PDB file of C-alpha atoms in Angstrom:
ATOM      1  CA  UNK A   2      -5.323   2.180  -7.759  1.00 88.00           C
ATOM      2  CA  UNK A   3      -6.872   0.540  -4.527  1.00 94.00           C
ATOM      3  CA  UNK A   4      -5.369  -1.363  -2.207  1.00 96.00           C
ATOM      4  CA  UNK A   5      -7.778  -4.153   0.219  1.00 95.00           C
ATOM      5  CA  UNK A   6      -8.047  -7.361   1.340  1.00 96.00           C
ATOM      6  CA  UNK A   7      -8.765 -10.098  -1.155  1.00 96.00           C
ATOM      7  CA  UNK A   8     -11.808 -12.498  -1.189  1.00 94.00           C
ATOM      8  CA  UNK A   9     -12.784 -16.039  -2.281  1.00 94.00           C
ATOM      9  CA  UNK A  10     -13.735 -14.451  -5.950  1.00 94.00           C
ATOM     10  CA  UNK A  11     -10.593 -13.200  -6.051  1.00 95.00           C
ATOM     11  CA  UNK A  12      -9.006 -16.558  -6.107  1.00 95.00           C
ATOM     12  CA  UNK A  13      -8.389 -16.975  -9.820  1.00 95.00           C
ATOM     13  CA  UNK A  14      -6.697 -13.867 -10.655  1.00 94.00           C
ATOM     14  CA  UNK A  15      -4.415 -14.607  -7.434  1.00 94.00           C
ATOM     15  CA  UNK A  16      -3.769 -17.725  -8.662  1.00 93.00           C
ATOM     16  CA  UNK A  17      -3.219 -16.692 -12.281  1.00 91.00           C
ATOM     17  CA  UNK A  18      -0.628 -14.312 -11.119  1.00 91.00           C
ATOM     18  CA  UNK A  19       0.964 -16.104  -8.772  1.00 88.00           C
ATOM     19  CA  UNK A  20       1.048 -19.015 -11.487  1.00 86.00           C
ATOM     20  CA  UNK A  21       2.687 -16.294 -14.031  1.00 82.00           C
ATOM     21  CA  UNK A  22       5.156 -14.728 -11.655  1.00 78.00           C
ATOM     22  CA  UNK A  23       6.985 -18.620 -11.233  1.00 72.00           C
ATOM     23  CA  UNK A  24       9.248 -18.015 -14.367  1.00 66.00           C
ATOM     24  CA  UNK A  25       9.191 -21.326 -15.280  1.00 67.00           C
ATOM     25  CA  UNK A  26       8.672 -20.229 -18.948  1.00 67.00           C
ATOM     26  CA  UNK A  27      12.147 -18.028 -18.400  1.00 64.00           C
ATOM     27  CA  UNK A  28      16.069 -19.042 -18.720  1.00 71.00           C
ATOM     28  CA  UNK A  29      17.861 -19.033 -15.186  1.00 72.00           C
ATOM     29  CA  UNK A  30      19.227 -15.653 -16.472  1.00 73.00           C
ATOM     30  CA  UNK A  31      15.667 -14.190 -17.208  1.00 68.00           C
ATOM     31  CA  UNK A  32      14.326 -15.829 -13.867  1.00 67.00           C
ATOM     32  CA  UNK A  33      17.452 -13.767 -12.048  1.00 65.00           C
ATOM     33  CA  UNK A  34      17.266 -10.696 -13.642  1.00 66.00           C
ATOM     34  CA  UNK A  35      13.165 -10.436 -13.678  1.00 70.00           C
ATOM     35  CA  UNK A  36      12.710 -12.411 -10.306  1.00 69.00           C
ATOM     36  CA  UNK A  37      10.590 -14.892 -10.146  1.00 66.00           C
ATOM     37  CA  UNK A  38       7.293 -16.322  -7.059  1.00 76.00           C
ATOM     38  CA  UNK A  39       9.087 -19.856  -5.257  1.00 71.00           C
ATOM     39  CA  UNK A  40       6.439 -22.263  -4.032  1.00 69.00           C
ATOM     40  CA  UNK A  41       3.175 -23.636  -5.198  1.00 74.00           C
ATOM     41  CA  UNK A  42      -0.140 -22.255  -4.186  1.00 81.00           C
ATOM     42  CA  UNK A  43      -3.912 -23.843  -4.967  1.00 84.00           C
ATOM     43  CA  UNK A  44      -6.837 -22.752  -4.029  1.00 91.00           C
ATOM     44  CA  UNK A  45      -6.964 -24.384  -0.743  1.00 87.00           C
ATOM     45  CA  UNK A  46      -4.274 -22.760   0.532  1.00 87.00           C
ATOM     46  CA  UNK A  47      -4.909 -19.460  -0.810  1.00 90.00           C
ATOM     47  CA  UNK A  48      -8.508 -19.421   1.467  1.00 91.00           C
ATOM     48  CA  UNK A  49      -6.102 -20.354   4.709  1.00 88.00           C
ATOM     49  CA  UNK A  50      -4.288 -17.225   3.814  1.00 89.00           C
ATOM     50  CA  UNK A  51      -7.469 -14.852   3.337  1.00 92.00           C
ATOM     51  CA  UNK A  52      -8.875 -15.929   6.506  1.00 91.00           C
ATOM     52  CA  UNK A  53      -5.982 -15.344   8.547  1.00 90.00           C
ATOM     53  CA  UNK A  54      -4.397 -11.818   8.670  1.00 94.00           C
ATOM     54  CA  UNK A  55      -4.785 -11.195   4.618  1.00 94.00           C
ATOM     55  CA  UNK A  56      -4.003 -11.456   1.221  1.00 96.00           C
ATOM     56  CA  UNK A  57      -3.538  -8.128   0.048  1.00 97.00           C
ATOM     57  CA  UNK A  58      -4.976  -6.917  -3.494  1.00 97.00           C
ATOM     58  CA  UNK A  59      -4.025  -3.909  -5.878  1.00 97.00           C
ATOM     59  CA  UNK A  60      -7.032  -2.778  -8.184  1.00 95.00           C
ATOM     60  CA  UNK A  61      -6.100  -1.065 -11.603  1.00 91.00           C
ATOM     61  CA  UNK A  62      -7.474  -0.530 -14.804  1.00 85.00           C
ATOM     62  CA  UNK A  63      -6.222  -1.892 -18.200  1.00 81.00           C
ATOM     63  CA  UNK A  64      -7.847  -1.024 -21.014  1.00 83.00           C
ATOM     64  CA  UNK A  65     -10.572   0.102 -19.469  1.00 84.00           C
ATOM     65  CA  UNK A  66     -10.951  -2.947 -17.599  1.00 84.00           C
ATOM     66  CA  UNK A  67     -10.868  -3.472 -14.030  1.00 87.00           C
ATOM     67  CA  UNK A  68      -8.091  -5.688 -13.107  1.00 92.00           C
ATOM     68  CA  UNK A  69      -5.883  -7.143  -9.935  1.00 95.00           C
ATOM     69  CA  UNK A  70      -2.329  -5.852 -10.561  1.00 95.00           C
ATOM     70  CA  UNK A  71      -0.708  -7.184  -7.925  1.00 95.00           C
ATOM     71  CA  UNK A  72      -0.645  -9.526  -4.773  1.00 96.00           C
ATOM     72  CA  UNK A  73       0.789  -9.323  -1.183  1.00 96.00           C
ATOM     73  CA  UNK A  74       0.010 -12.854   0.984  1.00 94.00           C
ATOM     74  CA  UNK A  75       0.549 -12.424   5.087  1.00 96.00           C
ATOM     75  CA  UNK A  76       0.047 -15.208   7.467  1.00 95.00           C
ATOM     76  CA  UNK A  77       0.797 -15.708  11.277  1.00 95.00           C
ATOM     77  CA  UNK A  78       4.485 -17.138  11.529  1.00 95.00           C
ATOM     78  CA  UNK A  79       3.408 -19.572  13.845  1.00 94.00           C
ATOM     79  CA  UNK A  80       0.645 -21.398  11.191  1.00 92.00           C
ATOM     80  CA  UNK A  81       3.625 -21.673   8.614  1.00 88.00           C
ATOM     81  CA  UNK A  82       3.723 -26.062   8.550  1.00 85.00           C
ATOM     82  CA  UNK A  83       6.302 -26.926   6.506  1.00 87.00           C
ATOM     83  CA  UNK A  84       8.943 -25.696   3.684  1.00 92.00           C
ATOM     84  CA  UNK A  85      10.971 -22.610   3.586  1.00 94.00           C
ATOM     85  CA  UNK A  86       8.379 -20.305   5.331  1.00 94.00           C
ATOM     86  CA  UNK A  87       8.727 -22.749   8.649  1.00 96.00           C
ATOM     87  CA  UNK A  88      12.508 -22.441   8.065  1.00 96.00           C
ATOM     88  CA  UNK A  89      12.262 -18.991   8.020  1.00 97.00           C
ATOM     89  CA  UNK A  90       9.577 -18.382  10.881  1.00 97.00           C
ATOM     90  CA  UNK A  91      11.720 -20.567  13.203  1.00 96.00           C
ATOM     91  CA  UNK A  92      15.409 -18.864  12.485  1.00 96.00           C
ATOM     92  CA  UNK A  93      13.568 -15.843  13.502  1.00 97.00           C
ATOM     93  CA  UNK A  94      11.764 -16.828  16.429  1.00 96.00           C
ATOM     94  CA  UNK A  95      15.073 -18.658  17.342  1.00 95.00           C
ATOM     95  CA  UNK A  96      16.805 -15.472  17.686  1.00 95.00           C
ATOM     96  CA  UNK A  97      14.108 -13.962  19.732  1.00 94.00           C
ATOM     97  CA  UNK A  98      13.184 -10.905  17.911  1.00 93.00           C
ATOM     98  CA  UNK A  99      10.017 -11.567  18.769  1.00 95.00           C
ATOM     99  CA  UNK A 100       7.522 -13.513  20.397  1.00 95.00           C
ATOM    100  CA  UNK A 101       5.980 -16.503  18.723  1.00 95.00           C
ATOM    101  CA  UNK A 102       2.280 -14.603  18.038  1.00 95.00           C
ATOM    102  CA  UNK A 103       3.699 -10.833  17.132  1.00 97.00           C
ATOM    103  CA  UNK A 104       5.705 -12.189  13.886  1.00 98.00           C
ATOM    104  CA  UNK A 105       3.534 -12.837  10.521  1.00 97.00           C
ATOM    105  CA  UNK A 106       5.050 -13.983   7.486  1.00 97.00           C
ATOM    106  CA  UNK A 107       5.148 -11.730   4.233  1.00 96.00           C
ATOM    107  CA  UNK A 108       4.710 -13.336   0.728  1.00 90.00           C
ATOM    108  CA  UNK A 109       4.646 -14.529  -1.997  1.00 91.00           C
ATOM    109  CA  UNK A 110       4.241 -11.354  -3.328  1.00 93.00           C
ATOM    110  CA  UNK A 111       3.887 -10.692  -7.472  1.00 92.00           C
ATOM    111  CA  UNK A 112       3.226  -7.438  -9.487  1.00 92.00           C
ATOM    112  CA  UNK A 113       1.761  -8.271 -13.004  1.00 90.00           C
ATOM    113  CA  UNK A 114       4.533  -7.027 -15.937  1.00 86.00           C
ATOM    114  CA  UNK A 115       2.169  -4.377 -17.307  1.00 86.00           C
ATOM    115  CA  UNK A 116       2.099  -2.486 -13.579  1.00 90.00           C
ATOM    116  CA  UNK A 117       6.026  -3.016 -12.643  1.00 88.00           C
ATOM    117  CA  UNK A 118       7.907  -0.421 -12.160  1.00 89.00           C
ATOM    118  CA  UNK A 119       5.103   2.053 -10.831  1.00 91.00           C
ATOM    119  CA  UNK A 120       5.948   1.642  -6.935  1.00 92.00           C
ATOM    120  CA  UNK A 121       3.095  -0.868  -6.287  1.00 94.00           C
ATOM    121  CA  UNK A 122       5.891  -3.076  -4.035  1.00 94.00           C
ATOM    122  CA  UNK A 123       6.437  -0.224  -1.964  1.00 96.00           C
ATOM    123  CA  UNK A 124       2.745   0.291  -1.459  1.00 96.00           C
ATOM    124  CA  UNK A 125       1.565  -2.833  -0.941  1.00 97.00           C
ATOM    125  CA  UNK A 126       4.468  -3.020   1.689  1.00 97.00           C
ATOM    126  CA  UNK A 127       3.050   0.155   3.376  1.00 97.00           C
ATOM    127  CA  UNK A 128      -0.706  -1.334   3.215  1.00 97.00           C
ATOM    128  CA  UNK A 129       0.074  -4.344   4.867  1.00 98.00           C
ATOM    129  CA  UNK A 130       2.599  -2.716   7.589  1.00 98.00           C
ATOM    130  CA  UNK A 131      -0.600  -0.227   8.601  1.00 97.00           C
ATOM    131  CA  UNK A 132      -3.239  -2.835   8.725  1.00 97.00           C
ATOM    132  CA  UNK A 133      -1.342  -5.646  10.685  1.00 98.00           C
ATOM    133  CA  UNK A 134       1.018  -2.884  12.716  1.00 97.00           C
ATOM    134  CA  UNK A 135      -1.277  -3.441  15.369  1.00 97.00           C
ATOM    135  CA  UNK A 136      -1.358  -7.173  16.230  1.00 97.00           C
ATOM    136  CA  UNK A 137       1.977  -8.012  14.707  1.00 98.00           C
ATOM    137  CA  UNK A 138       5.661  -6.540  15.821  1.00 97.00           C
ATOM    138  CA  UNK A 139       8.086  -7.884  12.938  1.00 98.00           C
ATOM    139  CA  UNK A 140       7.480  -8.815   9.656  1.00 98.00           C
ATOM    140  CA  UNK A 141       9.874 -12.105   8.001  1.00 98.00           C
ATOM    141  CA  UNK A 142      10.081 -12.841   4.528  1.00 97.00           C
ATOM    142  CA  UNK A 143      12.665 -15.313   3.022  1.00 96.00           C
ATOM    143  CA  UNK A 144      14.563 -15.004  -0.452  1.00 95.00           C
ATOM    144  CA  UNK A 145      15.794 -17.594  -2.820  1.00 92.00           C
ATOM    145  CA  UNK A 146      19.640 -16.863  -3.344  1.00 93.00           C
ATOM    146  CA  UNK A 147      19.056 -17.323  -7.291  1.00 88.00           C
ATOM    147  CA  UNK A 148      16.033 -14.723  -7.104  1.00 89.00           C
ATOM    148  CA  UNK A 149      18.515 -11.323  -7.385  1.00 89.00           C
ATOM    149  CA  UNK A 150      16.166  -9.359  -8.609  1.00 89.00           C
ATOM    150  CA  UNK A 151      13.580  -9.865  -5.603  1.00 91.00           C
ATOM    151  CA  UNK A 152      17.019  -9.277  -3.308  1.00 94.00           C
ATOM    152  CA  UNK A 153      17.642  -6.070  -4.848  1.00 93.00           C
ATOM    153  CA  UNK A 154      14.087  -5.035  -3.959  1.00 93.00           C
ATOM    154  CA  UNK A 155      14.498  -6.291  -0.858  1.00 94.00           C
ATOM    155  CA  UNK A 156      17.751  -4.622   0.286  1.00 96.00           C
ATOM    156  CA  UNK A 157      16.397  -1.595  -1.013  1.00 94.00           C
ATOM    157  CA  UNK A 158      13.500  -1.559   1.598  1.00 96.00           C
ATOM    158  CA  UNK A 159      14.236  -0.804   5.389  1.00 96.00           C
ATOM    159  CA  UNK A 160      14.403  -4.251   5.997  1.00 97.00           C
ATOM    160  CA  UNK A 161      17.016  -6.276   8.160  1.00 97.00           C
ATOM    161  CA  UNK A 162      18.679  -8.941   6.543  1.00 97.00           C
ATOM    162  CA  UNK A 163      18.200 -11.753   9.421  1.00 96.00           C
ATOM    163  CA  UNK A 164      20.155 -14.559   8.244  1.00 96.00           C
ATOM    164  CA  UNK A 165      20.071 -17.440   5.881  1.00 97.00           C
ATOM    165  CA  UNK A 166      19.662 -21.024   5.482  1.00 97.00           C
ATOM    166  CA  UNK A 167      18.930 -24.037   3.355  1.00 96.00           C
ATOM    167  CA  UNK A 168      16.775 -26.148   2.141  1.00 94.00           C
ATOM    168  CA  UNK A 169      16.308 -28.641  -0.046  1.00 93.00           C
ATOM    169  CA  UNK A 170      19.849 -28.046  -1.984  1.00 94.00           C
ATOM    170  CA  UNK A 171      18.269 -24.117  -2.439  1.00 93.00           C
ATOM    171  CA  UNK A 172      19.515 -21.105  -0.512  1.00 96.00           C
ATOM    172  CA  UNK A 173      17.413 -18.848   1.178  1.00 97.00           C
ATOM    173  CA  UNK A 174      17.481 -14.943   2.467  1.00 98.00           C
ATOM    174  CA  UNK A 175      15.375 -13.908   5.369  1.00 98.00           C
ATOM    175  CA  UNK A 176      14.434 -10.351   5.643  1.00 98.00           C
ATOM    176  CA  UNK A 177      12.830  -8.900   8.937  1.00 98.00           C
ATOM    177  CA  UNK A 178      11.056  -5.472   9.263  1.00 98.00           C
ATOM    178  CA  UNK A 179       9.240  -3.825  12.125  1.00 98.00           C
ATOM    179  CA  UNK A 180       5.806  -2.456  10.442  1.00 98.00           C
ATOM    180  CA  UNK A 181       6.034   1.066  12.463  1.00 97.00           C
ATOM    181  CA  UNK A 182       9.320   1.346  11.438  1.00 97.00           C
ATOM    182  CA  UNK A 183       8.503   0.903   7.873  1.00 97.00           C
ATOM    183  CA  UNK A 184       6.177   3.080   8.238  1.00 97.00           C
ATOM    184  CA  UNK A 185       7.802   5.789   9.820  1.00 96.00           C
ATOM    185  CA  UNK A 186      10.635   5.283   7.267  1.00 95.00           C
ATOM    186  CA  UNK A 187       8.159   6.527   4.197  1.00 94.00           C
ATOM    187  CA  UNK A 188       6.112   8.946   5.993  1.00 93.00           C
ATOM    188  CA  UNK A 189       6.259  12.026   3.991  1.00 74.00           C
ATOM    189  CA  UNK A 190       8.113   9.830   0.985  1.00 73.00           C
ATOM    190  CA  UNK A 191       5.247   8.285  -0.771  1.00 55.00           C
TER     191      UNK A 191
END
């Protein structure tokens, strides 16, 4: 398994996964107990993402075939426009964690079903937190209430829950992280 920064012919199987991972196909018990990626993604946006501080790729084989097993998407806080991840970005900055430029956003982030289960979260996590440690002081990501399963994961990871809010008749989590901390939380684990 490799972990780097995606490119623009990576764009279909990030989309195809991230297309997958919605659970729209799933009851509202399957979405909750197998999580489920909120928000809608095309192309367009998915470049604004790669130029900016990175989407994040794992590289497996299945099959004998080489194939992207999972996606991590990072952007600067202060780009997020609209939605839940300008929600999110501005609770945060609100509470002055940080300053505007030192906070990036983390996810969407999807595992395909065939590699769950193998710890390719947890290093994806540690990928990003080493490459963007450097220009960025706190990681935010935000949770839909009705995702449990991505809540567990969360809460699982030395992350600080950082409030809540609402949107759109939806709940939301947000998680906060300091990438050195993270870091120094799984050195010698992994």
């Amino acid at each position: 398994m490799q972990i780097t920064k995606s490119d623009h012919n990576d764009i279909p199987a990030i989309l195809n996964i991230l297309s997958e991972s919605k659970g729209d196909n799933l009851t509202a018990q399957q979405r909750e107990e197998d999580g489920f990626t909120q928000g809608a993604m095309d192309a367009g946006m998915l470049a604004t993402f790669q130029s900016g501080s990175g989407v994040f790729v794992s590289r497996d084989e299945r099959e004998g075939q080489p194939e992207i097993s999972g996606v991590a998407m990072t952007i600067r806080g202060s780009l997020a426009k609209h939605g839940a991840a300008q929600a999110a970005y501005n609770a945060v900055l609100s509470s002055g964690a940080a300053a505007a430029d030192q906070i990036f956003l983390y996810g969407p982030v999807s595992v395909r079903k065939a590699f769950r289960g193998q710890g390719l979260l947890t290093k994806l996590l540690l990928h990003i937190c080493h490459a963007l440690k450097d220009t960025f002081t706190l990681g935010v990501a935000f949770v839909d209430k009705e995702n449990h399963k991505s809540l567990l994961i969360h809460r699982h990871y030395p992350m600080t829950e950082a409030g809540e809010f609402e949107l759109n008749g939806r709940g939301y989590v947000i998680f906060s992280f300091e990438p050195q901390k993270v870091l120094a939380f799984y050195a010698g684990r992994t």
